[in-house]
Amino acid sequence: QQQFERAVAQLHSFWLKAATQTFAGVAQTDPACAMAHWGIAMNLRGPVGNPFAGAPSPQALKDGWAAVGKAKALGAKTQRERDYIAAMEVFYKDSDTVDHRTRLVAYEKAMEQLTQRYSEDREAAVFYALALNVTALPTDKTFAQQLKAAGILEKVFAEQPEHPGVAHFLIHSYDYPPIAHRGLDAARRYAGIAPSAPHAQHMPS
């Protein structure tokens, strides 16, 4: 559990190489852990939901689909874990015929449903907020999705002020000149929350 939580924390700071290695270590420690392969699939998306990142490479999509297949084959022990894996499957499914944005939006909707189904799951809420940021259209100058994401994240931040993903994704949510001032608190706190993560040292700037 501790090893898995460290991998998720690394994932939240886009420390992808380290997170992939840690998730692989979880799979070695517990070969029955389907969620270890979910984590690897999350990482293979590239900077997980980074609004400035493009689509994963064809090899990453192939490897991510394989990781989802391993996760499904292992048979997660709980319905919630199976739902996380199913949401990830939506992103990778038919990547050779369905465009990147369509699959991103499908993943966002899957995470919205997961969040509604497990309303007490703060991690689901955080990943849903990130998905909202990723699918936000640059032409929307009301920043509706970004502000919706920020609303979700601010609630979690009040409960978990040391959560690296919340601080990180709040910076992305507010990273637009008209609303940038709202991200100052998260920007000032993030590096101290995740001092060993390279991206956490970069983001406050």
GROMACS .gro file of C-alpha atoms in nm:
model
  205
    1GLN     CA    1   0.000   0.000   0.000
    2GLN     CA    2   0.275   0.245   0.092
    3GLN     CA    3   0.463   0.164  -0.226
    4PHE     CA    4   0.148   0.214  -0.434
    5GLU     CA    5   0.070   0.546  -0.268
    6ARG     CA    6   0.423   0.667  -0.342
    7ALA     CA    7   0.374   0.574  -0.708
    8VAL     CA    8   0.049   0.771  -0.720
    9ALA     CA    9   0.219   1.069  -0.554
   10GLN     CA   10   0.491   1.056  -0.821
   11LEU     CA   11   0.221   1.033  -1.086
   12HIS     CA   12   0.056   1.346  -0.945
   13SER     CA   13   0.381   1.536  -1.001
   14PHE     CA   14   0.428   1.404  -1.357
   15TRP     CA   15   0.744   1.223  -1.237
   16LEU     CA   16   0.666   0.956  -1.491
   17LYS     CA   17   0.986   0.753  -1.505
   18ALA     CA   18   0.998   0.721  -1.126
   19ALA     CA   19   0.626   0.646  -1.106
   20THR     CA   20   0.646   0.376  -1.371
   21GLN     CA   21   0.936   0.212  -1.188
   22THR     CA   22   0.745   0.227  -0.859
   23PHE     CA   23   0.427   0.083  -1.010
   24ALA     CA   24   0.639  -0.194  -1.168
   25GLY     CA   25   0.781  -0.259  -0.821
   26VAL     CA   26   0.427  -0.287  -0.684
   27ALA     CA   27   0.350  -0.547  -0.952
   28GLN     CA   28   0.659  -0.744  -0.846
   29THR     CA   29   0.574  -0.718  -0.476
   30ASP     CA   30   0.211  -0.816  -0.535
   31PRO     CA   31   0.166  -0.991  -0.873
   32ALA     CA   32  -0.211  -0.992  -0.816
   33CYS     CA   33  -0.234  -0.613  -0.796
   34ALA     CA   34  -0.428  -0.509  -1.105
   35MET     CA   35  -0.403  -0.142  -1.011
   36ALA     CA   36  -0.026  -0.149  -1.053
   37HIS     CA   37  -0.088  -0.198  -1.426
   38TRP     CA   38  -0.354   0.076  -1.419
   39GLY     CA   39  -0.080   0.308  -1.291
   40ILE     CA   40   0.159   0.205  -1.568
   41ALA     CA   41  -0.116   0.272  -1.824
   42MET     CA   42  -0.176   0.615  -1.669
   43ASN     CA   43   0.193   0.700  -1.703
   44LEU     CA   44   0.211   0.587  -2.064
   45ARG     CA   45  -0.030   0.863  -2.157
   46GLY     CA   46   0.268   1.095  -2.124
   47PRO     CA   47   0.254   1.383  -1.877
   48VAL     CA   48  -0.073   1.253  -1.738
   49GLY     CA   49  -0.321   1.502  -1.863
   50ASN     CA   50  -0.070   1.785  -1.899
   51PRO     CA   51  -0.271   2.048  -2.090
   52PHE     CA   52   0.040   2.130  -2.294
   53ALA     CA   53   0.123   1.773  -2.393
   54GLY     CA   54   0.031   1.615  -2.722
   55ALA     CA   55  -0.094   1.266  -2.792
   56PRO     CA   56   0.114   0.968  -2.677
   57SER     CA   57   0.338   0.799  -2.930
   58PRO     CA   58   0.207   0.492  -3.116
   59GLN     CA   59   0.438   0.274  -2.903
   60ALA     CA   60   0.309   0.430  -2.581
   61LEU     CA   61  -0.050   0.368  -2.693
   62LYS     CA   62   0.038   0.005  -2.771
   63ASP     CA   63   0.211  -0.044  -2.436
   64GLY     CA   64  -0.068   0.133  -2.250
   65TRP     CA   65  -0.330  -0.090  -2.410
   66ALA     CA   66  -0.122  -0.392  -2.306
   67ALA     CA   67  -0.107  -0.261  -1.947
   68VAL     CA   68  -0.485  -0.221  -1.942
   69GLY     CA   69  -0.513  -0.578  -2.071
   70LYS     CA   70  -0.292  -0.704  -1.787
   71ALA     CA   71  -0.498  -0.511  -1.533
   72LYS     CA   72  -0.820  -0.661  -1.665
   73ALA     CA   73  -0.676  -1.012  -1.685
   74LEU     CA   74  -0.570  -1.003  -1.320
   75GLY     CA   75  -0.925  -0.928  -1.212
   76ALA     CA   76  -0.932  -0.642  -0.963
   77LYS     CA   77  -1.075  -0.737  -0.625
   78THR     CA   78  -1.323  -0.450  -0.593
   79GLN     CA   79  -1.576  -0.290  -0.824
   80ARG     CA   80  -1.417   0.049  -0.767
   81GLU     CA   81  -1.080  -0.077  -0.892
   82ARG     CA   82  -1.252  -0.236  -1.192
   83ASP     CA   83  -1.419   0.098  -1.266
   84TYR     CA   84  -1.083   0.280  -1.256
   85ILE     CA   85  -0.941   0.028  -1.502
   86ALA     CA   86  -1.249   0.054  -1.725
   87ALA     CA   87  -1.209   0.433  -1.739
   88MET     CA   88  -0.848   0.392  -1.843
   89GLU     CA   89  -0.952   0.137  -2.105
   90VAL     CA   90  -1.177   0.402  -2.263
   91PHE     CA   91  -0.874   0.619  -2.331
   92TYR     CA   92  -0.672   0.347  -2.505
   93LYS     CA   93  -0.949   0.159  -2.686
   94ASP     CA   94  -0.945   0.190  -3.066
   95SER     CA   95  -0.660   0.440  -3.057
   96ASP     CA   96  -0.571   0.340  -3.412
   97THR     CA   97  -0.910   0.451  -3.545
   98VAL     CA   98  -1.047   0.705  -3.292
   99ASP     CA   99  -0.878   1.045  -3.261
  100HIS     CA  100  -0.697   1.158  -2.947
  101ARG     CA  101  -0.943   1.427  -2.837
  102THR     CA  102  -1.245   1.199  -2.874
  103ARG     CA  103  -1.081   0.944  -2.648
  104LEU     CA  104  -0.978   1.213  -2.399
  105VAL     CA  105  -1.337   1.334  -2.374
  106ALA     CA  106  -1.460   0.976  -2.335
  107TYR     CA  107  -1.212   0.929  -2.049
  108GLU     CA  108  -1.327   1.254  -1.890
  109LYS     CA  109  -1.689   1.136  -1.899
  110ALA     CA  110  -1.589   0.798  -1.755
  111MET     CA  111  -1.411   0.972  -1.468
  112GLU     CA  112  -1.714   1.194  -1.409
  113GLN     CA  113  -1.929   0.882  -1.370
  114LEU     CA  114  -1.671   0.723  -1.142
  115THR     CA  115  -1.667   1.035  -0.926
  116GLN     CA  116  -2.045   1.032  -0.900
  117ARG     CA  117  -2.045   0.662  -0.813
  118TYR     CA  118  -1.780   0.702  -0.542
  119SER     CA  119  -1.850   1.049  -0.406
  120GLU     CA  120  -1.615   0.998  -0.108
  121ASP     CA  121  -1.319   0.902  -0.328
  122ARG     CA  122  -1.104   1.214  -0.335
  123GLU     CA  123  -0.851   1.063  -0.576
  124ALA     CA  124  -1.128   1.006  -0.830
  125ALA     CA  125  -1.228   1.370  -0.792
  126VAL     CA  126  -0.869   1.486  -0.843
  127PHE     CA  127  -0.822   1.278  -1.159
  128TYR     CA  128  -1.160   1.396  -1.289
  129ALA     CA  129  -1.057   1.758  -1.234
  130LEU     CA  130  -0.735   1.695  -1.426
  131ALA     CA  131  -0.937   1.543  -1.711
  132LEU     CA  132  -1.155   1.856  -1.720
  133ASN     CA  133  -0.844   2.070  -1.759
  134VAL     CA  134  -0.715   1.855  -2.041
  135THR     CA  135  -1.035   1.863  -2.246
  136ALA     CA  136  -1.102   2.235  -2.193
  137LEU     CA  137  -1.119   2.412  -2.528
  138PRO     CA  138  -0.866   2.696  -2.571
  139THR     CA  139  -1.134   2.899  -2.751
  140ASP     CA  140  -1.350   2.916  -2.436
  141LYS     CA  141  -1.247   3.242  -2.272
  142THR     CA  142  -1.493   3.191  -1.985
  143PHE     CA  143  -1.262   2.911  -1.863
  144ALA     CA  144  -1.573   2.717  -1.759
  145GLN     CA  145  -1.409   2.376  -1.739
  146GLN     CA  146  -1.094   2.502  -1.574
  147LEU     CA  147  -1.299   2.677  -1.309
  148LYS     CA  148  -1.513   2.368  -1.259
  149ALA     CA  149  -1.193   2.167  -1.210
  150ALA     CA  150  -1.059   2.428  -0.971
  151GLY     CA  151  -1.380   2.416  -0.768
  152ILE     CA  152  -1.338   2.042  -0.721
  153LEU     CA  153  -0.970   2.075  -0.635
  154GLU     CA  154  -1.015   2.363  -0.390
  155LYS     CA  155  -1.255   2.149  -0.185
  156VAL     CA  156  -1.001   1.867  -0.167
  157PHE     CA  157  -0.719   2.113  -0.091
  158ALA     CA  158  -0.912   2.238   0.213
  159GLU     CA  159  -0.928   1.878   0.340
  160GLN     CA  160  -0.582   1.766   0.226
  161PRO     CA  161  -0.350   2.069   0.215
  162GLU     CA  162  -0.045   1.848   0.152
  163HIS     CA  163  -0.189   1.672  -0.155
  164PRO     CA  164   0.067   1.714  -0.437
  165GLY     CA  165  -0.177   1.652  -0.721
  166VAL     CA  166  -0.424   1.909  -0.595
  167ALA     CA  167  -0.161   2.183  -0.566
  168HIS     CA  168  -0.017   2.089  -0.905
  169PHE     CA  169  -0.345   2.073  -1.092
  170LEU     CA  170  -0.475   2.393  -0.936
  171ILE     CA  171  -0.179   2.573  -1.093
  172HIS     CA  172  -0.279   2.429  -1.432
  173SER     CA  173  -0.646   2.516  -1.372
  174TYR     CA  174  -0.563   2.881  -1.316
  175ASP     CA  175  -0.276   2.911  -1.566
  176TYR     CA  176  -0.446   3.178  -1.780
  177PRO     CA  177  -0.378   3.553  -1.743
  178PRO     CA  178  -0.731   3.661  -1.641
  179ILE     CA  179  -0.750   3.407  -1.355
  180ALA     CA  180  -0.381   3.344  -1.280
  181HIS     CA  181  -0.389   3.529  -0.948
  182ARG     CA  182  -0.614   3.255  -0.809
  183GLY     CA  183  -0.332   3.003  -0.844
  184LEU     CA  184  -0.079   3.192  -0.635
  185ASP     CA  185  -0.146   3.001  -0.314
  186ALA     CA  186  -0.104   2.661  -0.480
  187ALA     CA  187   0.206   2.782  -0.666
  188ARG     CA  188   0.369   2.900  -0.345
  189ARG     CA  189   0.293   2.575  -0.164
  190TYR     CA  190   0.352   2.305  -0.425
  191ALA     CA  191   0.733   2.293  -0.415
  192GLY     CA  192   0.725   2.247  -0.039
  193ILE     CA  193   0.463   1.973  -0.064
  194ALA     CA  194   0.667   1.763  -0.308
  195PRO     CA  195   1.028   1.879  -0.257
  196SER     CA  196   1.190   1.579  -0.425
  197ALA     CA  197   0.981   1.594  -0.746
  198PRO     CA  198   1.155   1.785  -1.027
  199HIS     CA  199   0.827   1.905  -1.177
  200ALA     CA  200   0.718   2.041  -0.839
  201GLN     CA  201   1.028   2.260  -0.838
  202HIS     CA  202   0.948   2.385  -1.189
  203MET     CA  203   0.575   2.452  -1.160
  204PRO     CA  204   0.579   2.745  -0.913
  205SER     CA  205   0.767   2.957  -1.169
   0.00000   0.00000   0.00000
